[in-house]
GROMACS .gro file of C-alpha atoms in nm:
model
  486
    1MET     CA    1  19.869  11.512   5.492
    2PRO     CA    2  19.571  11.339   5.336
    3ARG     CA    3  19.646  11.029   5.537
    4PHE     CA    4  19.649  11.238   5.864
    5THR     CA    5  19.318  11.415   5.765
    6TYR     CA    6  19.146  11.056   5.709
    7ARG     CA    7  19.266  10.923   6.030
    8THR     CA    8  19.157  11.239   6.207
    9SER     CA    9  18.808  11.224   6.064
   10LEU     CA   10  18.793  10.870   6.154
   11ALA     CA   11  18.887  10.918   6.505
   12LEU     CA   12  18.622  11.203   6.523
   13CYS     CA   13  18.339  10.963   6.403
   14LEU     CA   14  18.453  10.708   6.660
   15CYS     CA   15  18.418  10.956   6.928
   16LEU     CA   16  18.079  11.064   6.822
   17PRO     CA   17  17.906  10.816   7.053
   18LEU     CA   18  18.029  10.995   7.343
   19LEU     CA   19  17.842  11.306   7.222
   20THR     CA   20  17.508  11.127   7.217
   21SER     CA   21  17.400  11.202   7.573
   22CYS     CA   22  17.151  11.463   7.450
   23ALA     CA   23  16.838  11.435   7.232
   24VAL     CA   24  16.653  11.686   7.041
   25GLY     CA   25  16.291  11.750   7.107
   26PRO     CA   26  16.076  11.787   7.434
   27ASP     CA   27  16.134  11.573   7.729
   28PHE     CA   28  15.800  11.419   7.837
   29LEU     CA   29  15.638  11.551   8.160
   30ARG     CA   30  15.318  11.409   8.304
   31PRO     CA   31  15.038  11.656   8.280
   32GLU     CA   32  14.910  11.801   8.590
   33SER     CA   33  14.533  11.787   8.626
   34LYS     CA   34  14.354  11.995   8.897
   35VAL     CA   35  14.066  11.788   9.036
   36SER     CA   36  13.836  11.837   9.350
   37SER     CA   37  13.963  11.731   9.698
   38GLN     CA   38  13.628  11.564   9.771
   39TRP     CA   39  13.341  11.392   9.598
   40LEU     CA   40  13.014  11.573   9.551
   41GLY     CA   41  12.831  11.253   9.606
   42GLN     CA   42  12.854  11.014   9.909
   43PRO     CA   43  12.961  10.636   9.865
   44PRO     CA   44  12.669  10.371   9.904
   45THR     CA   45  12.601  10.222  10.243
   46ALA     CA   46  12.670   9.849  10.315
   47PRO     CA   47  12.468   9.634  10.555
   48GLU     CA   48  12.558   9.731  10.905
   49GLY     CA   49  12.885   9.559  11.022
   50ALA     CA   50  12.988   9.499  10.652
   51PRO     CA   51  13.362   9.483  10.615
   52ALA     CA   52  13.554   9.723  10.371
   53ALA     CA   53  13.650   9.594  10.047
   54GLU     CA   54  14.020   9.561   9.954
   55GLN     CA   55  14.177   9.883   9.869
   56SER     CA   56  14.313   9.753   9.561
   57LEU     CA   57  13.984   9.700   9.401
   58ALA     CA   58  14.151   9.412   9.214
   59GLN     CA   59  13.854   9.161   9.273
   60TRP     CA   60  13.569   9.405   9.364
   61TRP     CA   61  13.312   9.135   9.241
   62THR     CA   62  13.385   8.950   9.551
   63VAL     CA   63  13.178   9.187   9.760
   64PHE     CA   64  12.875   9.013   9.611
   65ASN     CA   65  12.967   8.683   9.770
   66ASP     CA   66  12.839   8.492   9.482
   67ALA     CA   67  13.061   8.200   9.367
   68GLN     CA   68  12.895   8.173   9.020
   69LEU     CA   69  12.970   8.540   8.958
   70THR     CA   70  13.311   8.505   9.044
   71SER     CA   71  13.354   8.203   8.820
   72LEU     CA   72  13.202   8.373   8.529
   73ILE     CA   73  13.442   8.669   8.545
   74GLU     CA   74  13.738   8.471   8.608
   75ARG     CA   75  13.647   8.250   8.298
   76GLY     CA   76  13.584   8.554   8.081
   77MET     CA   77  13.921   8.677   8.184
   78GLN     CA   78  14.068   8.368   8.035
   79ALA     CA   79  13.867   8.320   7.733
   80ASN     CA   80  13.727   8.664   7.628
   81LEU     CA   81  13.829   8.715   7.259
   82ASP     CA   82  13.872   9.088   7.278
   83LEU     CA   83  14.109   9.025   7.575
   84ARG     CA   84  14.314   8.793   7.361
   85MET     CA   85  14.343   9.032   7.091
   86ALA     CA   86  14.459   9.299   7.332
   87GLN     CA   87  14.731   9.045   7.441
   88SER     CA   88  14.834   8.995   7.080
   89ARG     CA   89  14.860   9.388   7.055
   90ILE     CA   90  15.085   9.398   7.345
   91ARG     CA   91  15.307   9.123   7.178
   92GLN     CA   92  15.308   9.349   6.869
   93ALA     CA   93  15.398   9.649   7.077
   94ARG     CA   94  15.674   9.456   7.257
   95ALA     CA   95  15.814   9.351   6.910
   96SER     CA   96  15.811   9.697   6.758
   97MET     CA   97  15.999   9.810   7.082
   98GLY     CA   98  16.264   9.568   7.018
   99ILE     CA   99  16.284   9.665   6.652
  100ALA     CA  100  16.328  10.041   6.759
  101GLY     CA  101  16.593   9.935   6.995
  102ALA     CA  102  16.800   9.733   6.728
  103ASP     CA  103  16.832  10.056   6.535
  104LEU     CA  104  17.066  10.198   6.801
  105GLY     CA  105  17.325   9.932   6.735
  106PRO     CA  106  17.546   9.830   6.424
  107THR     CA  107  17.436   9.588   6.161
  108VAL     CA  108  17.657   9.322   6.029
  109ASN     CA  109  17.574   9.120   5.725
  110THR     CA  110  17.762   8.833   5.549
  111ALA     CA  111  17.742   8.773   5.160
  112ALA     CA  112  17.901   8.514   4.936
  113SER     CA  113  17.868   8.523   4.545
  114LEU     CA  114  17.988   8.368   4.234
  115THR     CA  115  17.969   8.556   3.921
  116ARG     CA  116  18.061   8.413   3.572
  117SER     CA  117  18.104   8.689   3.322
  118ARG     CA  118  18.207   8.713   2.944
  119THR     CA  119  18.417   8.995   2.816
  120PRO     CA  120  18.431   9.081   2.454
  121ALA     CA  121  18.741   9.146   2.243
  122SER     CA  122  18.881   9.504   2.235
  123ALA     CA  123  19.181   9.694   2.082
  124SER     CA  124  19.402   9.596   2.385
  125ARG     CA  125  19.255   9.227   2.409
  126SER     CA  126  19.207   9.034   2.095
  127ALA     CA  127  19.045   8.748   2.251
  128VAL     CA  128  18.704   8.696   2.409
  129THR     CA  129  18.746   8.597   2.773
  130THR     CA  130  18.500   8.417   2.997
  131GLY     CA  131  18.576   8.369   3.376
  132ASN     CA  132  18.439   8.338   3.730
  133LEU     CA  133  18.450   8.580   4.021
  134TYR     CA  134  18.453   8.449   4.378
  135GLN     CA  135  18.365   8.696   4.657
  136MET     CA  136  18.295   8.630   5.034
  137GLY     CA  137  18.290   8.874   5.316
  138PHE     CA  138  18.113   9.086   5.565
  139ASP     CA  139  17.986   9.454   5.570
  140ALA     CA  140  17.872   9.658   5.879
  141GLY     CA  141  17.693   9.993   5.908
  142TRP     CA  142  17.627  10.196   6.225
  143GLU     CA  143  17.422  10.510   6.235
  144ILE     CA  144  17.539  10.731   6.511
  145ASP     CA  145  17.266  10.879   6.709
  146LEU     CA  146  17.411  11.214   6.763
  147PHE     CA  147  17.089  11.398   6.792
  148GLY     CA  148  16.892  11.137   6.950
  149GLY     CA  149  16.619  11.062   6.684
  150LEU     CA  150  16.683  10.695   6.732
  151ARG     CA  151  16.668  10.711   7.106
  152ARG     CA  152  16.329  10.913   7.083
  153GLY     CA  153  16.192  10.634   6.865
  154VAL     CA  154  16.299  10.376   7.121
  155GLU     CA  155  16.112  10.615   7.381
  156ALA     CA  156  15.810  10.636   7.158
  157ALA     CA  157  15.793  10.249   7.116
  158GLY     CA  158  15.824  10.197   7.479
  159ALA     CA  159  15.530  10.433   7.535
  160ASP     CA  160  15.331  10.246   7.275
  161TYR     CA  161  15.385   9.927   7.475
  162GLU     CA  162  15.263  10.090   7.793
  163ALA     CA  163  14.954  10.193   7.599
  164ALA     CA  164  14.896   9.854   7.484
  165VAL     CA  165  14.921   9.718   7.844
  166GLU     CA  166  14.695   9.973   7.969
  167SER     CA  167  14.445   9.908   7.682
  168ARG     CA  168  14.428   9.558   7.806
  169SER     CA  169  14.381   9.663   8.152
  170ASP     CA  170  14.098   9.885   8.050
  171LEU     CA  171  13.942   9.596   7.875
  172LEU     CA  172  13.959   9.378   8.201
  173VAL     CA  173  13.786   9.667   8.396
  174SER     CA  174  13.498   9.666   8.111
  175LEU     CA  175  13.467   9.297   8.084
  176SER     CA  176  13.435   9.229   8.462
  177ALA     CA  177  13.179   9.505   8.478
  178GLU     CA  178  12.985   9.392   8.182
  179VAL     CA  179  12.986   9.033   8.306
  180ALA     CA  180  12.868   9.136   8.633
  181SER     CA  181  12.588   9.357   8.490
  182ASN     CA  182  12.463   9.081   8.256
  183TYR     CA  183  12.474   8.836   8.541
  184LEU     CA  184  12.274   9.072   8.779
  185ASN     CA  185  12.020   9.150   8.495
  186LEU     CA  186  11.969   8.769   8.440
  187ARG     CA  187  11.910   8.719   8.811
  188SER     CA  188  11.680   9.012   8.796
  189LEU     CA  189  11.494   8.882   8.506
  190GLN     CA  190  11.454   8.543   8.663
  191GLN     CA  191  11.312   8.708   8.974
  192ARG     CA  192  11.067   8.927   8.786
  193LEU     CA  193  10.965   8.616   8.580
  194ALA     CA  194  10.885   8.439   8.912
  195ILE     CA  195  10.694   8.746   9.026
  196ALA     CA  196  10.480   8.749   8.713
  197GLN     CA  197  10.408   8.364   8.744
  198GLN     CA  198  10.300   8.413   9.098
  199ASN     CA  199  10.079   8.711   9.029
  200LEU     CA  200   9.946   8.531   8.728
  201LYS     CA  201   9.861   8.241   8.942
  202ALA     CA  202   9.678   8.484   9.196
  203GLN     CA  203   9.501   8.660   8.919
  204GLU     CA  204   9.373   8.331   8.754
  205HIS     CA  205   9.249   8.227   9.096
  206THR     CA  206   9.055   8.547   9.118
  207ALA     CA  207   8.909   8.509   8.788
  208ASN     CA  208   8.783   8.161   8.861
  209LEU     CA  209   8.625   8.285   9.175
  210THR     CA  210   8.460   8.566   8.980
  211ARG     CA  211   8.334   8.315   8.726
  212GLN     CA  212   8.191   8.117   9.005
  213ARG     CA  213   8.030   8.412   9.160
  214PHE     CA  214   7.891   8.504   8.838
  215GLY     CA  215   7.727   8.154   8.799
  216ALA     CA  216   7.577   8.203   9.138
  217GLY     CA  217   7.452   8.550   9.045
  218PHE     CA  218   7.674   8.733   9.277
  219ALA     CA  219   7.886   8.909   9.018
  220SER     CA  220   7.842   9.054   8.677
  221LYS     CA  221   7.974   8.954   8.343
  222LEU     CA  222   8.165   9.278   8.340
  223ASP     CA  223   8.360   9.163   8.655
  224VAL     CA  224   8.443   8.821   8.492
  225VAL     CA  225   8.578   9.003   8.170
  226ARG     CA  226   8.791   9.244   8.390
  227ALA     CA  227   8.938   8.959   8.574
  228GLU     CA  228   9.024   8.746   8.262
  229ALA     CA  229   9.183   9.071   8.090
  230LEU     CA  230   9.407   9.132   8.387
  231ALA     CA  231   9.525   8.759   8.402
  232ALA     CA  232   9.585   8.765   8.024
  233THR     CA  233   9.783   9.092   8.053
  234THR     CA  234  10.019   8.948   8.307
  235ALA     CA  235  10.041   8.624   8.114
  236GLY     CA  236  10.156   8.813   7.799
  237GLN     CA  237  10.449   8.958   8.009
  238ILE     CA  238  10.581   8.607   8.068
  239PRO     CA  239  10.710   8.515   7.708
  240LEU     CA  240  10.891   8.873   7.689
  241LEU     CA  241  11.069   8.787   8.010
  242GLU     CA  242  11.157   8.446   7.907
  243ALA     CA  243  11.306   8.583   7.577
  244GLN     CA  244  11.509   8.841   7.769
  245VAL     CA  245  11.635   8.563   8.005
  246ARG     CA  246  11.764   8.363   7.709
  247GLN     CA  247  11.927   8.656   7.543
  248THR     CA  248  12.099   8.779   7.842
  249ILE     CA  249  12.239   8.416   7.881
  250TYR     CA  250  12.360   8.421   7.522
  251SER     CA  251  12.535   8.756   7.599
  252LEU     CA  252  12.721   8.607   7.867
  253SER     CA  253  12.815   8.317   7.661
  254LEU     CA  254  12.967   8.556   7.417
  255LEU     CA  255  13.157   8.754   7.689
  256LEU     CA  256  13.313   8.424   7.789
  257GLY     CA  257  13.418   8.349   7.413
  258GLY     CA  258  13.152   8.074   7.381
  259GLU     CA  259  12.859   7.984   7.149
  260PRO     CA  260  12.524   8.131   7.249
  261ALA     CA  261  12.396   7.794   7.412
  262ALA     CA  262  12.731   7.745   7.597
  263LEU     CA  263  12.585   7.873   7.948
  264LEU     CA  264  12.227   7.760   7.909
  265GLU     CA  265  12.255   7.457   8.117
  266GLU     CA  266  12.453   7.640   8.390
  267LEU     CA  267  12.246   7.963   8.419
  268THR     CA  268  11.892   7.859   8.330
  269PRO     CA  269  11.811   7.745   8.694
  270ASP     CA  270  11.698   8.039   8.894
  271GLY     CA  271  11.929   8.194   9.145
  272PRO     CA  272  11.905   8.476   9.398
  273LEU     CA  273  11.986   8.843   9.307
  274PRO     CA  274  12.330   8.891   9.490
  275THR     CA  275  12.367   9.209   9.678
  276ALA     CA  276  12.677   9.377   9.809
  277GLN     CA  277  12.840   9.270  10.145
  278ALA     CA  278  13.095   9.525  10.193
  279THR     CA  279  13.167   9.890  10.176
  280VAL     CA  280  13.337  10.070   9.883
  281PRO     CA  281  13.670  10.229   9.922
  282VAL     CA  282  13.602  10.515   9.713
  283GLY     CA  283  13.919  10.709   9.803
  284LEU     CA  284  13.983  11.060   9.651
  285PRO     CA  285  13.922  11.203   9.325
  286SER     CA  286  14.292  11.243   9.250
  287ASP     CA  287  14.318  10.860   9.294
  288LEU     CA  288  14.160  10.810   8.952
  289LEU     CA  289  14.455  10.972   8.789
  290LEU     CA  290  14.658  10.668   8.887
  291ARG     CA  291  14.399  10.397   8.918
  292ARG     CA  292  14.202  10.404   8.581
  293PRO     CA  293  14.370  10.230   8.294
  294ASP     CA  294  14.198  10.455   8.035
  295ILE     CA  295  14.380  10.768   8.205
  296ARG     CA  296  14.710  10.582   8.217
  297ARG     CA  297  14.667  10.475   7.855
  298ALA     CA  298  14.611  10.842   7.766
  299VAL     CA  299  14.921  10.937   7.937
  300ALA     CA  300  15.136  10.677   7.753
  301LYS     CA  301  14.989  10.797   7.435
  302LEU     CA  302  15.087  11.157   7.511
  303HIS     CA  303  15.433  11.019   7.606
  304ALA     CA  304  15.459  10.837   7.254
  305ALA     CA  305  15.332  11.156   7.077
  306THR     CA  306  15.592  11.376   7.262
  307ALA     CA  307  15.887  11.148   7.185
  308ARG     CA  308  15.791  11.145   6.821
  309ILE     CA  309  15.840  11.522   6.793
  310GLY     CA  310  16.194  11.441   6.881
  311VAL     CA  311  16.222  11.168   6.610
  312ALA     CA  312  16.088  11.421   6.350
  313LYS     CA  313  16.305  11.713   6.481
  314ALA     CA  314  16.616  11.496   6.452
  315ASP     CA  315  16.559  11.489   6.070
  316LEU     CA  316  16.647  11.846   6.059
  317PHE     CA  317  17.006  11.772   6.138
  318PRO     CA  318  17.261  11.557   5.963
  319LYS     CA  319  17.304  11.184   5.999
  320PHE     CA  320  17.644  11.036   6.064
  321THR     CA  321  17.717  10.674   5.974
  322LEU     CA  322  18.012  10.464   5.987
  323SER     CA  323  18.032  10.169   5.748
  324GLY     CA  324  18.289   9.921   5.660
  325ALA     CA  325  18.352   9.591   5.453
  326LEU     CA  326  18.598   9.297   5.491
  327GLY     CA  327  18.623   9.014   5.265
  328TYR     CA  328  18.786   8.797   4.988
  329GLN     CA  329  18.774   8.833   4.615
  330ASN     CA  330  18.950   8.623   4.350
  331SER     CA  331  18.873   8.463   4.004
  332ASN     CA  332  19.030   8.136   4.135
  333SER     CA  333  18.829   7.969   4.393
  334ASN     CA  334  19.146   7.781   4.518
  335ALA     CA  335  19.322   8.107   4.586
  336LEU     CA  336  19.016   8.282   4.748
  337PHE     CA  337  19.138   8.302   5.086
  338ASN     CA  338  19.491   8.401   5.007
  339PRO     CA  339  19.605   8.738   5.174
  340ALA     CA  340  19.634   8.876   4.818
  341SER     CA  341  19.273   8.824   4.781
  342ASN     CA  342  19.187   9.009   5.089
  343PHE     CA  343  18.987   9.363   5.050
  344TRP     CA  344  18.853   9.589   5.320
  345SER     CA  345  18.722   9.939   5.352
  346LEU     CA  346  18.634  10.170   5.635
  347GLY     CA  347  18.495  10.510   5.667
  348PRO     CA  348  18.243  10.775   5.790
  349ALA     CA  349  17.970  10.924   5.585
  350LEU     CA  350  17.736  11.227   5.627
  351ASN     CA  351  17.381  11.270   5.496
  352TRP     CA  352  17.201  11.592   5.530
  353PRO     CA  353  16.902  11.689   5.309
  354LEU     CA  354  16.940  12.040   5.225
  355PHE     CA  355  16.614  12.097   5.021
  356ASP     CA  356  16.305  11.873   5.030
  357MET     CA  357  16.030  12.117   4.956
  358GLY     CA  358  15.949  12.161   5.328
  359ARG     CA  359  15.870  11.796   5.383
  360THR     CA  360  16.069  11.765   5.705
  361ARG     CA  361  15.944  12.068   5.874
  362ALA     CA  362  15.589  11.984   5.789
  363ASN     CA  363  15.625  11.632   5.934
  364LEU     CA  364  15.753  11.808   6.268
  365GLU     CA  365  15.444  12.038   6.278
  366LEU     CA  366  15.238  11.719   6.210
  367LYS     CA  367  15.379  11.556   6.511
  368LYS     CA  368  15.343  11.869   6.722
  369ALA     CA  369  14.970  11.880   6.641
  370VAL     CA  370  14.933  11.492   6.718
  371GLN     CA  371  15.089  11.576   7.057
  372GLU     CA  372  14.845  11.844   7.114
  373GLU     CA  373  14.554  11.633   7.023
  374GLU     CA  374  14.676  11.355   7.268
  375LEU     CA  375  14.701  11.622   7.530
  376LEU     CA  376  14.359  11.729   7.489
  377ALA     CA  377  14.235  11.375   7.479
  378TYR     CA  378  14.399  11.307   7.811
  379GLU     CA  379  14.216  11.600   7.953
  380GLN     CA  380  13.887  11.473   7.814
  381THR     CA  381  13.960  11.133   7.950
  382VAL     CA  382  14.011  11.288   8.291
  383LEU     CA  383  13.686  11.485   8.284
  384ASN     CA  384  13.490  11.210   8.173
  385ALA     CA  385  13.633  10.965   8.455
  386LEU     CA  386  13.541  11.223   8.712
  387ARG     CA  387  13.178  11.245   8.553
  388GLU     CA  388  13.153  10.857   8.558
  389ALA     CA  389  13.251  10.836   8.917
  390GLU     CA  390  13.029  11.118   9.028
  391SER     CA  391  12.734  10.987   8.840
  392ALA     CA  392  12.786  10.648   8.983
  393LEU     CA  393  12.801  10.790   9.318
  394ILE     CA  394  12.467  10.991   9.300
  395ALA     CA  395  12.300  10.715   9.105
  396SER     CA  396  12.392  10.448   9.393
  397THR     CA  397  12.276  10.670   9.663
  398LYS     CA  398  11.940  10.773   9.507
  399GLU     CA  399  11.868  10.435   9.367
  400GLU     CA  400  11.886  10.285   9.725
  401GLU     CA  401  11.647  10.538   9.846
  402HIS     CA  402  11.412  10.451   9.558
  403ARG     CA  403  11.441  10.075   9.651
  404LYS     CA  404  11.337  10.135   9.999
  405SER     CA  405  11.040  10.332   9.878
  406MET     CA  406  10.937  10.051   9.645
  407ALA     CA  407  10.975   9.800   9.932
  408GLN     CA  408  10.729  10.021  10.122
  409ALA     CA  409  10.507  10.028   9.831
  410VAL     CA  410  10.498   9.647   9.793
  411ALA     CA  411  10.400   9.603  10.152
  412ALA     CA  412  10.107   9.847  10.118
  413ASN     CA  413   9.993   9.699   9.802
  414ARG     CA  414   9.968   9.359   9.957
  415THR     CA  415   9.765   9.491  10.233
  416ALA     CA  416   9.540   9.659   9.995
  417VAL     CA  417   9.479   9.348   9.799
  418GLU     CA  418   9.387   9.155  10.108
  419LEU     CA  419   9.136   9.431  10.216
  420ALA     CA  420   8.994   9.489   9.879
  421THR     CA  421   8.928   9.108   9.842
  422LEU     CA  422   8.778   9.091  10.188
  423LEU     CA  423   8.543   9.387  10.109
  424TYR     CA  424   8.443   9.260   9.769
  425THR     CA  425   8.367   8.914   9.909
  426ALA     CA  426   8.149   9.073  10.179
  427GLY     CA  427   7.971   9.279   9.923
  428GLN     CA  428   8.105   9.629  10.062
  429ASN     CA  429   8.313   9.716   9.758
  430ASP     CA  430   8.333   9.712   9.386
  431PHE     CA  431   8.523   9.447   9.196
  432LEU     CA  432   8.718   9.714   9.028
  433ALA     CA  433   8.906   9.788   9.351
  434VAL     CA  434   9.020   9.421   9.376
  435LEU     CA  435   9.156   9.449   9.025
  436ASP     CA  436   9.334   9.790   9.063
  437ALA     CA  437   9.482   9.635   9.390
  438GLN     CA  438   9.612   9.335   9.218
  439ARG     CA  439   9.739   9.546   8.925
  440SER     CA  440   9.923   9.793   9.144
  441LEU     CA  441  10.084   9.497   9.358
  442TYR     CA  442  10.221   9.340   9.052
  443ALA     CA  443  10.366   9.677   8.916
  444ALA     CA  444  10.513   9.746   9.261
  445GLU     CA  445  10.670   9.401   9.300
  446ASP     CA  446  10.808   9.425   8.939
  447ALA     CA  447  10.924   9.769   9.006
  448LEU     CA  448  11.097   9.652   9.339
  449ALA     CA  449  11.293   9.380   9.167
  450GLN     CA  450  11.415   9.618   8.897
  451SER     CA  451  11.520   9.864   9.160
  452SER     CA  452  11.710   9.597   9.340
  453ARG     CA  453  11.890   9.504   9.032
  454THR     CA  454  11.971   9.863   8.952
  455VAL     CA  455  12.116   9.914   9.310
  456SER     CA  456  12.350   9.622   9.236
  457THR     CA  457  12.438   9.736   8.865
  458ASN     CA  458  12.490  10.090   8.995
  459LEU     CA  459  12.749   9.946   9.245
  460VAL     CA  460  12.903   9.771   8.961
  461ALA     CA  461  12.932  10.100   8.747
  462LEU     CA  462  13.084  10.263   9.057
  463PHE     CA  463  13.358  10.002   9.080
  464LYS     CA  464  13.425  10.041   8.706
  465ALA     CA  465  13.426  10.424   8.739
  466LEU     CA  466  13.689  10.394   9.006
  467GLY     CA  467  13.913  10.177   8.783
  468GLY     CA  468  13.856   9.841   8.954
  469GLY     CA  469  13.912   9.504   8.816
  470TRP     CA  470  14.228   9.512   8.622
  471GLN     CA  471  14.557   9.313   8.716
  472THR     CA  472  14.913   9.412   8.767
  473GLU     CA  473  15.133   9.478   8.467
  474GLU     CA  474  15.323   9.142   8.523
  475SER     CA  475  14.998   8.938   8.511
  476ALA     CA  476  14.858   9.143   8.239
  477THR     CA  477  15.139   9.068   8.022
  478SER     CA  478  15.159   8.696   8.112
  479GLU     CA  479  15.098   8.531   7.782
  480GLY     CA  480  14.984   8.232   7.941
  481SER     CA  481  14.702   8.384   8.109
  482VAL     CA  482  14.496   8.455   7.782
  483VAL     CA  483  14.710   8.330   7.501
  484PRO     CA  484  14.753   7.963   7.407
  485LYS     CA  485  15.119   7.860   7.435
  486ASP     CA  486  15.289   7.808   7.108
   0.00000   0.00000   0.00000
């Protein structure tokens, strides 16, 4: 009877894997988010006849048709240190997924030992004995995942891996937008610097003429002082702009993983401010839920948190293991591998903590609270994505209107400078009108340059809000793209 009982229990234990088709804990379902069917704002308009940008938005920066901008972004994707760290985190997550998957299978170990011992004399043994014990064999163990705790762990590790991939994709979105914004700002600063230098030249010319008129008795000393003050004020803006140009180049160098001066020679020469040459495929608000990497990462983190509830819940149930050992043991090394030296063991085991002061149930409640937090974080991420997209849409539209107004203001102020100068030369107007006109012209030209930059940077913000600029998972996880080969 005992022999039958042992065989029966062993057979039942061997059949336990057939019962592991279910897993405790909730199954993950992607949360449903209700979003509007249409945008509140309208996408920015492109030049008439401009083509539509690629629907994938993968390389949105090409709409600016600037080879240097494209080069900077592509180099940043290769060398940026944050991206390289993100790639390392992907490799860590992949390794963790492999570790979790290994727990599903059996483990087999081999060991060999030599033990020399001394046994003291006793009532049954008058002499002290000293001898060796040789042992060699294998031992194996297998936790049978009856309640799915291990499988939930693999599921959670897989979701962590997806979150790591999406984090890198989100970094790609941010990096491309940041490089483009800094580059646009650099070109705008160079443009503003050129405007300041041109206005300074005109104002210094006016100051020289005023000094000549003062020497001839046709102008007052006050006119001379006012003209010199205006030129000095404009001259004071130039060092500040030069400093900002240099600082922006430093920022771009850092984004590309280089020292501050790495791009000085390349970017110091002036270049035009690029403008978009294509329309933006905005799509629908619901597209953000699938397109933006930060939303996809939030879904993956929610998935992982949900799976870990199952891991914690499985700890409430007993754990079944099957273990065994096989080997040889003898005090004589020459007879170690004789059949008589063979030993083996095989049998099932059950482990079920009956009392742990509520630790297991508290851990289950902890995992449920974490899952609730991740759900709220997902909802917050969706709302933030919608806000960013709507804000970028309205900013792009209104800034274009502002730029058109500033262009009209520049044209009007140039006419005002010409008229004021003519009237002053003819003695029909006060010199103050000339200074006011020149001051207004400089302010308007500078504001137009800044508005032109803002139009472009708002477009960059729109592409970022739409989730453009990240690669596919296959290329994102390609170690050769950002990680040096071992």
